[in-house]
XYZ file of C-alpha atoms in Angstrom:
761
model
C 60.857 17.193 74.558
C 61.019 19.838 71.830
C 64.235 21.630 70.916
C 64.187 24.785 68.838
C 65.453 24.369 65.299
C 66.353 28.058 64.911
C 69.963 28.322 63.860
C 70.201 24.604 63.100
C 70.295 22.768 59.776
C 66.673 21.821 59.130
C 65.332 19.910 56.105
C 62.476 21.689 54.374
C 59.111 20.663 55.752
C 57.755 19.932 52.266
C 60.872 18.145 51.005
C 59.517 14.651 51.635
C 56.414 15.305 49.539
C 58.590 16.532 46.690
C 61.113 13.702 46.631
C 58.356 11.080 46.888
C 56.458 12.646 44.005
C 53.481 13.534 46.183
C 53.710 17.302 45.855
C 50.878 18.643 43.715
C 51.949 21.162 41.099
C 49.452 23.170 39.073
C 49.881 20.889 36.084
C 49.000 17.870 38.255
C 45.567 19.160 39.248
C 42.617 17.382 37.693
C 38.988 18.512 37.870
C 35.985 16.553 36.640
C 35.150 17.515 33.060
C 38.399 19.418 32.685
C 39.351 20.768 29.278
C 42.853 21.369 27.957
C 43.985 24.741 26.713
C 46.565 25.676 24.113
C 47.718 29.047 22.831
C 48.467 30.143 19.269
C 51.351 32.613 19.251
C 52.493 35.175 16.731
C 55.307 34.063 14.415
C 56.224 37.700 13.748
C 57.819 40.331 15.979
C 55.571 43.003 14.494
C 52.572 42.516 12.233
C 49.047 43.669 11.588
C 46.358 41.024 12.069
C 44.426 41.291 8.801
C 41.911 38.501 9.365
C 41.234 35.532 11.603
C 39.303 32.407 10.584
C 38.558 29.953 13.410
C 35.780 27.982 11.686
C 37.853 24.895 10.882
C 39.199 24.715 14.412
C 35.719 25.064 15.896
C 34.470 22.255 13.671
C 37.087 19.808 14.971
C 35.369 17.227 17.235
C 36.328 17.777 20.858
C 36.972 21.513 20.521
C 34.814 23.500 22.956
C 36.105 27.029 22.401
C 38.371 29.014 20.108
C 38.976 32.544 21.350
C 40.654 35.550 19.767
C 41.250 39.107 20.884
C 37.667 40.006 19.938
C 36.398 37.530 22.556
C 38.446 38.984 25.413
C 37.431 41.837 27.740
C 38.339 45.359 26.674
C 40.479 45.948 29.775
C 44.218 46.149 29.268
C 46.587 44.603 31.757
C 50.085 45.323 32.988
C 51.925 46.222 36.173
C 51.910 50.019 36.023
C 51.367 50.593 32.322
C 48.085 48.907 31.358
C 49.095 48.123 27.794
C 48.566 44.426 27.023
C 45.516 42.479 25.892
C 44.912 38.929 27.063
C 44.868 37.962 23.379
C 46.334 40.315 20.796
C 43.910 42.313 18.718
C 44.727 44.336 15.621
C 48.510 44.079 15.941
C 51.161 41.802 17.429
C 54.266 43.311 19.008
C 56.576 40.342 19.621
C 57.180 36.869 18.264
C 55.382 34.660 20.747
C 52.583 37.038 21.683
C 49.298 35.276 22.442
C 46.881 35.605 19.509
C 44.288 32.850 19.957
C 43.430 30.199 22.535
C 41.706 26.820 22.270
C 39.984 24.632 24.851
C 39.383 20.991 23.924
C 38.705 17.645 25.530
C 42.313 16.509 25.119
C 45.626 18.284 24.794
C 46.226 16.570 21.451
C 42.944 17.859 20.006
C 43.703 21.348 21.294
C 47.120 21.219 19.638
C 45.584 20.033 16.356
C 43.022 22.826 16.518
C 45.800 25.430 16.607
C 46.917 24.230 13.173
C 43.395 24.842 11.828
C 43.225 28.487 12.868
C 43.976 30.634 9.847
C 45.378 34.072 10.560
C 46.449 36.433 7.821
C 49.207 38.807 8.893
C 50.720 41.845 7.239
C 54.300 41.851 8.470
C 55.510 45.278 9.583
C 59.005 46.687 10.187
C 60.301 45.651 13.596
C 62.351 47.683 16.036
C 64.725 45.182 17.620
C 67.235 47.225 19.637
C 67.008 50.159 22.060
C 69.256 52.160 19.753
C 66.729 51.785 16.922
C 63.856 52.523 19.305
C 65.382 55.741 20.628
C 66.197 57.142 17.193
C 64.319 60.395 16.660
C 62.660 59.057 13.520
C 61.617 55.692 14.943
C 57.882 54.906 14.907
C 56.298 54.030 18.242
C 56.063 50.393 19.288
C 52.876 51.668 20.932
C 51.623 54.352 18.530
C 51.295 57.822 19.953
C 53.444 57.140 23.001
C 57.024 57.187 21.784
C 59.460 54.432 22.651
C 60.658 55.631 26.044
C 58.956 53.268 28.481
C 60.505 54.824 31.593
C 63.184 57.275 32.677
C 65.017 57.830 35.948
C 67.158 60.872 36.578
C 68.660 62.233 39.792
C 71.734 63.917 41.192
C 73.026 64.141 44.749
C 75.818 66.377 45.922
C 77.887 68.128 43.268
C 79.128 65.696 40.662
C 81.526 68.154 38.973
C 83.139 69.114 42.283
C 83.477 65.407 43.042
C 85.341 64.705 39.816
C 87.540 67.758 40.454
C 88.722 66.090 43.695
C 89.633 62.860 41.917
C 93.187 61.754 41.176
C 91.874 59.179 38.698
C 88.767 59.314 36.508
C 87.814 56.283 34.488
C 84.861 55.671 32.190
C 83.771 52.456 30.444
C 80.658 50.851 29.003
C 79.344 47.419 29.978
C 76.607 45.394 28.326
C 74.506 42.681 29.922
C 72.144 40.228 28.299
C 68.833 38.532 29.030
C 68.702 35.347 31.119
C 65.768 32.920 31.081
C 64.578 31.988 34.612
C 65.343 28.312 34.010
C 62.912 26.901 36.572
C 62.095 23.202 36.164
C 58.331 23.718 36.216
C 57.025 25.831 33.320
C 54.086 28.152 33.963
C 50.848 26.277 34.570
C 47.285 27.092 35.659
C 44.014 25.264 36.132
C 40.994 27.580 36.097
C 37.393 26.616 36.819
C 34.089 28.023 37.981
C 32.977 26.924 41.427
C 29.281 26.064 42.124
C 28.589 29.736 42.828
C 30.088 30.848 39.535
C 33.269 32.278 41.041
C 36.497 31.905 39.121
C 38.946 29.634 40.912
C 42.544 29.363 39.713
C 45.212 26.956 40.904
C 48.514 28.244 39.610
C 52.269 28.407 39.946
C 52.759 31.836 41.453
C 54.931 33.785 43.859
C 51.987 35.938 44.972
C 48.384 34.751 45.100
C 46.996 38.195 45.925
C 48.868 40.003 43.167
C 47.695 37.257 40.804
C 44.101 37.680 42.000
C 44.205 41.440 41.509
C 45.516 41.045 37.973
C 42.974 38.343 37.070
C 40.110 40.443 38.400
C 41.213 43.590 36.582
C 41.962 41.926 33.238
C 38.799 39.786 33.258
C 36.681 42.667 34.573
C 35.540 40.830 37.705
C 35.261 41.948 41.337
C 38.226 40.580 43.288
C 35.826 38.696 45.556
C 34.645 36.718 42.527
C 38.169 35.371 42.017
C 39.973 32.815 44.156
C 43.664 31.990 43.617
C 45.316 28.994 45.254
C 49.051 28.432 45.025
C 49.944 24.919 44.003
C 53.438 23.662 44.769
C 55.779 25.961 42.849
C 58.697 24.411 40.990
C 60.933 27.471 41.090
C 60.192 31.083 40.272
C 63.297 33.319 40.426
C 61.068 36.373 39.838
C 59.484 34.934 36.699
C 56.248 33.922 38.423
C 55.160 37.181 40.007
C 52.635 38.877 37.693
C 54.101 39.189 34.205
C 52.977 36.001 32.439
C 49.715 35.676 30.467
C 49.109 31.995 31.301
C 46.715 32.595 34.212
C 44.684 35.145 32.282
C 44.172 32.925 29.252
C 43.234 29.968 31.460
C 40.731 32.133 33.321
C 39.227 33.488 30.106
C 38.794 29.985 28.672
C 37.115 28.795 31.875
C 34.719 31.744 31.860
C 33.810 31.235 28.195
C 33.328 27.450 28.404
C 31.930 27.173 31.932
C 34.368 24.274 32.398
C 37.661 23.751 34.157
C 40.623 24.382 31.835
C 44.209 23.226 32.297
C 46.838 25.356 30.570
C 50.497 24.337 30.813
C 53.268 25.985 28.817
C 55.619 23.691 26.981
C 59.252 24.727 27.245
C 59.368 26.731 24.012
C 56.171 28.559 24.990
C 57.696 29.309 28.372
C 60.811 30.770 26.764
C 58.566 32.985 24.641
C 56.126 33.958 27.383
C 58.220 34.167 30.553
C 60.032 37.414 31.215
C 63.796 37.074 30.961
C 66.097 39.457 32.817
C 66.462 43.011 31.529
C 69.344 43.660 29.092
C 71.180 46.865 29.900
C 74.006 48.946 28.491
C 75.693 50.721 31.392
C 78.197 53.546 31.005
C 79.942 54.129 34.294
C 82.282 56.963 35.184
C 84.006 56.944 38.568
C 86.339 59.408 40.216
C 88.764 58.163 42.908
C 91.451 59.671 45.048
C 94.870 58.014 44.970
C 94.044 56.084 48.153
C 90.904 54.582 46.573
C 88.148 56.801 47.958
C 85.256 57.115 45.478
C 84.466 60.829 45.207
C 82.123 60.867 42.200
C 79.924 58.364 40.402
C 78.116 59.040 37.134
C 75.852 56.362 35.636
C 74.062 56.242 32.296
C 71.876 53.270 31.446
C 69.951 52.265 28.362
C 67.682 49.283 29.006
C 65.344 47.182 26.872
C 61.963 46.145 28.255
C 60.744 44.420 25.098
C 57.247 44.984 23.745
C 55.601 45.565 27.154
C 57.242 47.028 30.225
C 55.841 44.948 33.112
C 58.224 45.171 36.060
C 61.165 46.302 33.907
C 61.012 49.943 35.072
C 61.449 48.794 38.668
C 64.371 46.600 37.591
C 66.059 49.575 35.931
C 65.356 51.670 39.034
C 67.417 49.181 41.045
C 70.248 49.273 38.515
C 70.257 53.060 38.565
C 70.645 53.597 42.287
C 70.815 50.570 44.609
C 74.564 50.015 44.392
C 75.120 53.638 45.467
C 74.040 52.614 48.955
C 76.829 50.048 49.370
C 79.401 52.833 49.662
C 79.884 56.113 51.496
C 79.208 58.350 48.524
C 78.645 62.089 48.458
C 78.332 62.850 44.745
C 76.297 60.695 42.380
C 74.384 61.240 39.183
C 72.260 58.776 37.269
C 70.261 58.898 34.069
C 68.526 55.705 32.973
C 66.288 55.248 29.945
C 64.187 52.211 29.090
C 63.066 51.581 25.532
C 60.270 49.560 23.979
C 61.275 47.114 21.231
C 59.475 44.437 19.236
C 61.051 41.651 21.285
C 59.705 39.308 24.002
C 59.158 41.221 27.251
C 61.795 41.349 29.970
C 61.128 41.742 33.652
C 61.753 40.462 37.162
C 64.619 38.049 37.727
C 66.535 37.025 40.848
C 68.766 39.950 41.824
C 66.285 42.342 40.177
C 68.610 44.768 38.408
C 71.434 44.436 40.891
C 73.283 41.882 38.773
C 73.572 44.275 35.836
C 74.935 47.245 37.750
C 77.188 45.270 40.076
C 78.873 43.639 37.081
C 79.783 47.108 35.874
C 80.695 48.574 39.264
C 82.876 45.705 40.487
C 84.642 45.416 37.135
C 85.277 49.157 37.229
C 86.666 49.102 40.782
C 89.063 46.290 39.861
C 90.305 48.201 36.803
C 90.843 51.419 38.740
C 92.561 49.566 41.577
C 95.193 48.314 39.150
C 95.691 51.793 37.713
C 96.192 53.167 41.234
C 98.433 50.288 42.323
C 95.940 49.215 44.968
C 94.322 45.924 45.925
C 90.609 46.037 44.939
C 89.827 44.495 48.325
C 91.216 47.611 49.972
C 89.072 49.883 47.793
C 85.949 47.957 48.790
C 86.894 48.208 52.451
C 87.804 51.883 52.134
C 84.355 52.781 50.793
C 82.063 50.256 52.517
C 79.128 51.759 54.377
C 78.949 50.902 58.064
C 76.325 49.908 60.569
C 74.332 52.863 61.874
C 75.117 55.012 58.848
C 72.652 56.541 56.396
C 73.415 56.193 52.707
C 73.308 58.886 50.072
C 69.720 57.860 49.205
C 68.506 57.826 52.804
C 68.907 54.110 53.504
C 69.476 53.430 57.190
C 71.898 50.571 57.659
C 70.888 48.630 60.767
C 73.339 45.808 60.171
C 76.094 44.994 57.735
C 78.567 42.173 57.463
C 80.113 43.427 54.215
C 83.652 43.754 55.556
C 83.421 40.327 57.155
C 82.096 38.847 53.897
C 85.006 40.311 51.939
C 87.550 39.049 54.473
C 85.986 35.591 54.681
C 85.755 34.877 50.958
C 89.167 36.268 50.026
C 90.888 34.372 52.821
C 89.109 31.170 51.788
C 90.274 31.509 48.172
C 93.899 32.316 49.120
C 93.613 35.806 47.661
C 96.926 37.352 48.658
C 99.030 34.290 47.918
C 97.476 33.651 44.501
C 97.684 37.280 43.403
C 101.366 37.258 44.289
C 102.266 34.168 42.239
C 104.774 34.530 39.370
C 103.643 35.320 35.841
C 102.318 32.325 33.938
C 103.363 31.425 30.413
C 101.601 28.165 29.582
C 98.487 27.712 27.491
C 96.318 27.447 30.607
C 96.576 30.287 33.079
C 94.902 30.896 36.376
C 93.580 34.036 37.993
C 91.545 35.151 40.976
C 88.814 37.756 41.204
C 86.395 39.098 43.790
C 83.322 41.284 43.979
C 80.953 42.685 46.596
C 77.214 43.274 46.582
C 74.182 44.482 48.496
C 70.433 43.860 48.280
C 67.247 44.759 50.140
C 65.234 42.739 52.661
C 61.792 44.069 51.809
C 61.067 47.095 49.686
C 58.392 49.721 50.306
C 57.830 50.667 46.680
C 54.601 48.893 45.681
C 52.521 51.102 47.954
C 52.658 52.478 51.459
C 52.645 49.035 53.036
C 55.350 46.393 53.071
C 53.992 44.131 55.759
C 52.653 40.659 56.278
C 49.951 38.935 58.296
C 50.103 35.436 59.757
C 47.182 33.546 61.302
C 47.781 30.792 63.863
C 45.173 28.248 64.876
C 45.841 25.991 67.877
C 43.944 22.733 67.458
C 42.463 20.631 70.234
C 45.432 18.247 70.143
C 47.838 21.078 70.825
C 49.191 21.154 67.298
C 49.224 24.311 65.212
C 48.062 25.322 61.744
C 49.609 28.430 60.202
C 47.989 30.460 57.432
C 50.023 32.870 55.339
C 49.934 34.017 51.732
C 53.695 34.356 51.401
C 54.681 31.949 48.650
C 57.133 29.081 48.934
C 58.724 28.606 45.514
C 61.398 26.281 46.845
C 63.319 28.767 48.971
C 61.840 27.450 52.225
C 59.204 29.973 53.345
C 57.012 27.248 54.862
C 59.972 25.853 56.781
C 60.955 29.276 58.109
C 57.415 29.962 59.353
C 57.222 26.503 60.924
C 60.547 27.035 62.690
C 59.573 30.394 64.147
C 56.136 29.305 65.373
C 57.539 26.064 66.824
C 60.273 28.028 68.587
C 57.872 30.561 70.082
C 55.402 27.919 71.313
C 58.080 25.377 72.270
C 56.627 22.738 69.969
C 58.278 20.063 67.838
C 58.595 21.206 64.239
C 56.341 18.341 63.136
C 53.500 19.797 65.253
C 53.299 22.913 63.041
C 51.657 22.785 59.625
C 51.726 25.719 57.177
C 48.888 25.846 54.653
C 49.399 26.757 51.015
C 48.502 30.363 50.096
C 44.812 30.750 49.244
C 43.131 34.122 48.726
C 39.850 32.863 50.205
C 41.247 31.685 53.522
C 44.647 33.241 54.102
C 45.342 36.845 55.152
C 46.434 39.431 52.604
C 50.137 39.413 51.814
C 52.286 40.864 49.054
C 54.069 37.618 48.302
C 57.535 36.373 47.530
C 59.588 39.195 46.062
C 62.336 41.604 47.116
C 63.753 39.098 49.641
C 60.974 40.159 52.002
C 59.418 36.936 53.285
C 61.730 36.108 56.203
C 61.719 39.726 57.318
C 58.004 40.483 56.963
C 56.324 37.111 57.505
C 58.901 36.007 60.073
C 58.152 39.052 62.225
C 54.396 38.608 61.695
C 54.709 34.969 62.803
C 56.367 36.103 66.039
C 53.532 38.571 66.675
C 50.905 35.894 66.019
C 52.683 33.229 68.083
C 52.948 35.562 71.062
C 49.260 36.400 70.747
C 48.571 32.664 70.913
C 50.870 32.466 73.929
C 48.783 35.101 75.717
C 45.579 33.101 75.228
C 47.201 29.862 76.348
C 48.783 31.503 79.384
C 45.476 33.047 80.450
C 43.783 29.631 80.437
C 46.741 27.986 82.169
C 46.775 30.626 84.892
C 43.101 29.940 85.566
C 43.544 26.166 85.596
C 46.708 26.185 87.736
C 45.696 29.027 90.047
C 48.791 31.179 89.505
C 49.601 34.470 87.819
C 50.639 34.370 84.172
C 54.076 35.813 84.983
C 54.814 32.645 86.969
C 54.286 30.413 83.926
C 56.544 29.315 81.086
C 56.302 27.284 77.887
C 58.309 24.073 77.920
C 58.122 21.138 75.483
C 54.514 21.450 74.351
C 53.163 22.452 77.758
C 52.783 25.414 80.103
C 54.243 24.879 83.553
C 54.699 26.774 86.771
C 58.238 28.083 86.696
C 58.994 27.236 90.349
C 57.008 23.970 90.368
C 57.492 22.178 87.023
C 55.231 19.331 88.081
C 52.329 21.752 87.911
C 51.643 21.985 84.173
C 49.070 21.625 81.413
C 49.731 20.496 77.871
C 48.847 22.759 74.981
C 46.194 20.221 74.009
C 44.528 20.514 77.423
C 44.683 24.296 77.266
C 43.282 24.443 73.724
C 40.354 22.207 74.664
C 39.667 24.191 77.841
C 39.676 27.398 75.793
C 36.728 25.977 73.858
C 34.739 23.987 76.398
C 33.733 26.716 78.842
C 31.123 29.436 78.973
C 31.887 31.912 76.219
C 34.698 29.689 74.938
C 36.101 29.536 71.426
C 38.884 27.906 69.488
C 42.233 29.621 69.652
C 42.796 31.511 66.436
C 44.936 34.626 66.393
C 46.308 36.990 63.803
C 49.607 38.822 63.847
C 50.650 41.607 61.490
C 53.949 43.384 61.018
C 54.788 46.345 58.835
C 58.287 47.762 58.589
C 58.972 51.249 59.897
C 60.168 52.370 56.485
C 59.039 55.034 54.042
C 58.297 55.341 50.361
C 61.044 57.154 48.506
C 60.164 60.641 47.373
C 60.113 62.022 43.837
C 63.895 62.262 43.957
C 64.188 58.577 45.021
C 65.226 59.469 48.560
C 63.967 57.503 51.552
C 64.625 54.465 53.744
C 62.666 51.927 51.709
C 63.672 48.659 53.434
C 63.825 47.471 57.050
C 67.179 45.766 56.406
C 69.888 45.430 53.792
C 71.804 42.272 52.968
C 75.395 42.052 51.775
C 77.547 39.429 50.093
C 80.974 38.952 48.582
C 82.448 36.297 46.324
C 85.953 35.262 45.386
C 86.706 32.863 42.543
C 89.657 31.222 40.858
C 89.423 30.524 37.132
C 91.529 28.845 34.512
C 91.647 30.334 31.009
C 92.782 28.257 28.067
C 94.530 30.753 25.789
C 94.286 28.383 22.834
C 90.522 27.743 23.005
C 89.301 30.751 25.015
C 87.526 28.399 27.435
C 87.014 29.778 30.949
C 86.669 27.218 33.751
C 85.742 28.193 37.299
C 88.026 26.105 39.522
C 87.004 27.399 42.917
C 84.343 29.701 44.330
C 83.589 30.942 47.816
C 80.503 33.066 48.519
C 80.012 34.827 51.834
C 76.406 35.735 52.587
C 75.408 38.255 55.267
C 71.989 36.958 56.279
C 71.710 38.664 59.672
C 71.065 35.397 61.473
C 70.822 32.068 59.685
C 67.544 30.646 60.970
C 68.226 27.562 58.841
C 71.872 27.366 57.688
C 71.110 24.369 55.462
C 68.508 26.350 53.512
C 70.720 29.425 53.222
C 73.644 27.359 51.915
C 71.398 25.604 49.411
C 69.926 28.813 48.103
C 73.321 30.512 48.023
C 74.737 27.652 45.964
C 71.802 27.897 43.560
C 72.316 31.634 43.161
C 76.023 31.085 42.567
C 75.358 28.610 39.760
C 72.776 30.916 38.161
C 75.377 33.683 38.184
C 77.937 31.395 36.563
C 75.399 30.468 33.905
C 74.633 34.114 33.106
C 78.334 34.934 32.992
C 79.659 32.061 30.893
C 77.008 29.831 29.339
C 73.503 31.195 29.028
C 72.472 33.425 26.164
C 69.162 33.731 24.372
C 69.840 33.510 20.648
C 67.431 36.024 19.102
C 67.376 36.438 15.332
C 65.000 38.871 13.720
C 63.181 39.198 17.033
C 62.611 35.425 17.345
C 64.078 33.225 20.071
C 66.015 30.466 18.294
C 67.139 28.357 21.273
C 63.966 28.084 23.332
C 64.690 24.671 24.838
C 67.059 23.122 27.339
C 68.967 21.288 24.592
C 70.118 24.523 22.926
C 69.963 27.016 25.797
C 73.145 26.193 27.707
C 72.669 26.205 31.457
C 75.485 25.029 33.747
C 75.346 21.389 34.774
C 76.932 19.768 37.809
C 80.096 18.869 35.906
C 80.532 22.457 34.695
C 80.859 24.045 38.146
C 83.352 23.429 40.950
C 82.541 22.115 44.391
C 80.685 25.148 45.707
C 81.971 26.628 48.925
C 80.495 29.339 51.051
C 80.146 30.816 54.480
C 77.603 32.760 56.485
C 78.147 36.087 58.176
C 75.650 36.780 60.937
C 75.415 40.531 61.451
C 72.300 40.298 63.661
C 69.747 42.614 62.066
C 67.865 44.582 64.787
C 64.660 44.744 62.725
C 64.712 41.090 61.727
C 63.005 38.079 63.311
C 65.566 36.764 65.800
C 68.171 38.842 63.962
C 67.528 37.392 60.488
C 67.216 39.200 57.179
C 67.016 38.190 53.541
C 69.531 35.645 52.332
C 70.607 33.983 49.094
C 69.248 36.499 46.569
C 72.220 38.728 47.309
C 74.475 35.798 46.448
C 73.667 35.978 42.722
C 74.982 39.528 42.445
C 78.806 39.275 42.694
C 79.319 36.214 40.467
C 79.699 37.856 37.052
C 82.204 40.552 38.053
C 84.187 38.143 40.226
C 84.640 35.847 37.209
C 85.381 38.755 34.842
C 87.984 40.067 37.265
C 89.546 36.615 37.552
C 89.749 36.296 33.766
C 91.583 39.619 33.655
C 93.934 38.486 36.407
C 94.681 35.300 34.463
C 95.278 36.616 30.949
C 95.109 40.415 31.067
C 91.944 40.951 29.010
C 88.893 42.766 30.292
C 85.558 41.459 28.993
C 82.880 44.111 29.426
C 80.219 42.470 27.262
C 78.509 39.448 28.823
C 78.531 36.508 28.441
C 82.250 35.762 28.559
C 82.380 33.326 25.661
C 85.482 31.611 24.269
C 85.109 33.658 21.081
C 85.252 36.933 23.028
C 88.241 35.786 25.060
C 90.175 34.765 21.935
C 89.303 38.046 20.190
C 90.466 40.037 23.205
C 93.702 38.043 23.452
C 94.347 38.620 19.751
C 93.743 42.364 20.169
C 96.062 42.401 23.190
C 98.861 40.729 21.215
C 98.435 43.160 18.341
C 98.582 46.118 20.718
C 101.647 44.705 22.476
C 103.528 44.121 19.211
C 102.480 47.392 17.576
C-alpha cells in the first residue's frame, strides 16, 4: 500500500546519499586527463595593468595553459549590464578580480605557477563608499558612465496630503552591511569538451539554464554547444545563481587546452568572488495617525553594488517597494540610488533586499508605537493587508496568514506578560521584540514567463522518473517533486526518482530563485502527473473493459471503483502501453505559468502568483557591562500556504533564523582599503550551535489558491524579521536603539554611554 506523504514529515530523498558521503559535488567529479585550474586575483581595488609576463609560469613543467585577459573572448558578461570580462584586461576594479588563470596537471603545480606570473600594476585612487562615488567630482568606476548603476523612483497617491493627515511623523536612517553566503561548499566547476567538441560543465548552480546562457554568451558559443549539469549543491542562498566567474574561467581553460579542467575556489577566493548581500543606507519617514494607521511612507535608499552590478539593481528594487505591499497603504514615495565602488561585487542573497528594508520598517514601527503609546503588535494588525485585497503596487493577495503569524509567535514568546514586567536594574537585562515580513512566491520580472516544465516517464516496472531543471541546493526541491508525483499517481515515494538538472535532457526552467520552485514546479508536476494518469487510465479502460470514469488509482494500480478486484498494476499498464500496435513508452510533459504580469514602467503590476508572510518574536538578554547581546528565545511563524513537508519547512526556517541572527549580531566583512581582511571561517564570525537558543517555530497554513495543493514558498520569508525583532528586543531591554547593523557589543556600550549622558545632562 502507498500512503501520500503530502503534509507529513518526510526526510529528503537525497539525504541518505549526503550523510553517507555518496553525493557527488562538482569538486568530486573526475574526468580522464583532467587538469586543475587556479586563478590569479588582483591585490588592488583599482589599478592599471601595465604589463603581464607569463613566460616563467608557462615554462614550469606540468603547466598546460596560462591565460590573461588578452586570451579571453571580447564579449562582456553580466546580468543586465554587460560590463565584466572573464579575465580583467587593462584595469582591475576590485581586490580579488580575476586577472589570470592557469591549468596544470596538479593543483599544486597550478598554485606554484601563479607565483611565477609577473604583473606590473599602476595603483590608482579607489572609490570605496557610495558617498565618494556619488560626489559630483568623482571619476567613473567605469569611465564615461558615471557611478550611478541604477535608480528607482516612484510615487503613489499624494505623499504630502498623507503626511498632513498624520498625528505623528518620524524619520530615521538605518544602515545595513554585507553578509557572505556562508555555504559549506565553495563554488566549483569541472569543464570539458565532449567527443563532439561541445563544452560540458558540471557545476554548483541554482540554475543550469541561466548558467548555460551566460557561458554561451561570454564564451561566444551557440547555446546548443554548451551543456550544463548540476552536481549536488552544498548550499546556495542566492550566491550560486549567475554572478560568479568560476564557471566562465573553467570553461575558457577547457576550450583553450582541449582538456577537462577542475576549478574549485578555496575559502578566501570564495569570499572575494562570491557576491555578498547588498549594503544599503535607508532613510525612512513614516506618518501615522494616533491609532497607528500608516498614512504616508517616504523611502530614500543609497545602495552599493561594488565594482559590477550583477543582480544588485533587482535587490534594491525589492528594498524600494516590496514591503509597501504588506500594508494597506495609499501614499508612498521611494527614491533609490545604487552606486558603483571599487569593492567586491554584491548581489543576490536569501531574502533578496527584503532583509534590509524590513530591518528599517519594523524598527521604525516599534519606535513610533512607543511614541504613540501603542503596542507595535496592534500597529502591525491595524495595517496588515488582507486576503482578496490588492496592494498599492497592484499585488493581488490570494492568501495571507500574517495576522495568524503575529498572534502565534507573540503568544509563544509570552509577549504581553514579558512587556509588562517591572523595570530591571541589574547588569543583565531582558527584553522582547517582534517583527513581521512578506516575500514573493515566484516573480515575473526576468521576462514575460515565470513558469516551469516537468517531464514524467513511467518505466515498465511501474516506477517513475521525473525530469526538471529546478535546482535543489539543499532546500528539498527533489523531495517536493517526488512527493507531488507520488501523491498524484498513488505510488510509494521510493518509486519516484528525480534526475539532476541537465540542459541537454531536462526541460527549460528558470531555476531556484525568488522562492518559486514549489509554486511553479509543483504545479507543473501536477499537470504532468495528471497527463500520465490519462494515458494509464486509457490503457486500463481498454484492458478492463470499462469507461475511464469508473477507474481510480490505488496503491500503485488502477482498479474498477465498484469492483476493486478488477485492477491492473502501473507496471502492467506501462508495458501494455508499449507492446501493442502503435505503442510507445509513457513520457509526458506538463507546464505551468502563473497568471501574473510584468510590472509596468511605474513598477505597478501583480508580479507573483502568491505572497508569503512571516513573523518572529524573540527574547534577548543584554549585558550592560560588556554590551553582549544573547538571544534567549526565538519563535518564527511561517505562512507557507500548505506545508507539503513540515519537516523541510521547519529545517529551512531554522536555517533562515540562524542566518538572520548571524547578520544581526556576529557576521561582518572587515574591509580595509577595499580588501577583505577576514575571508575565512576562523575570522568571519558565523553563529554556531552554542550561540543560538533552541529554535522554535510554527507553521501557518493559509491555503494559497494558486499553489500546488495550497502550498506557496516557505522559509525564505523567515530570514526577514530576525534583525528588527532582535533590535527591538535590545531596545526593550536597555532603552537604546541600534540603527546601524550589526549590533555589536561596542555599539551597545556606546549607545548606553550616550543614554546616560543624555539622562544626566
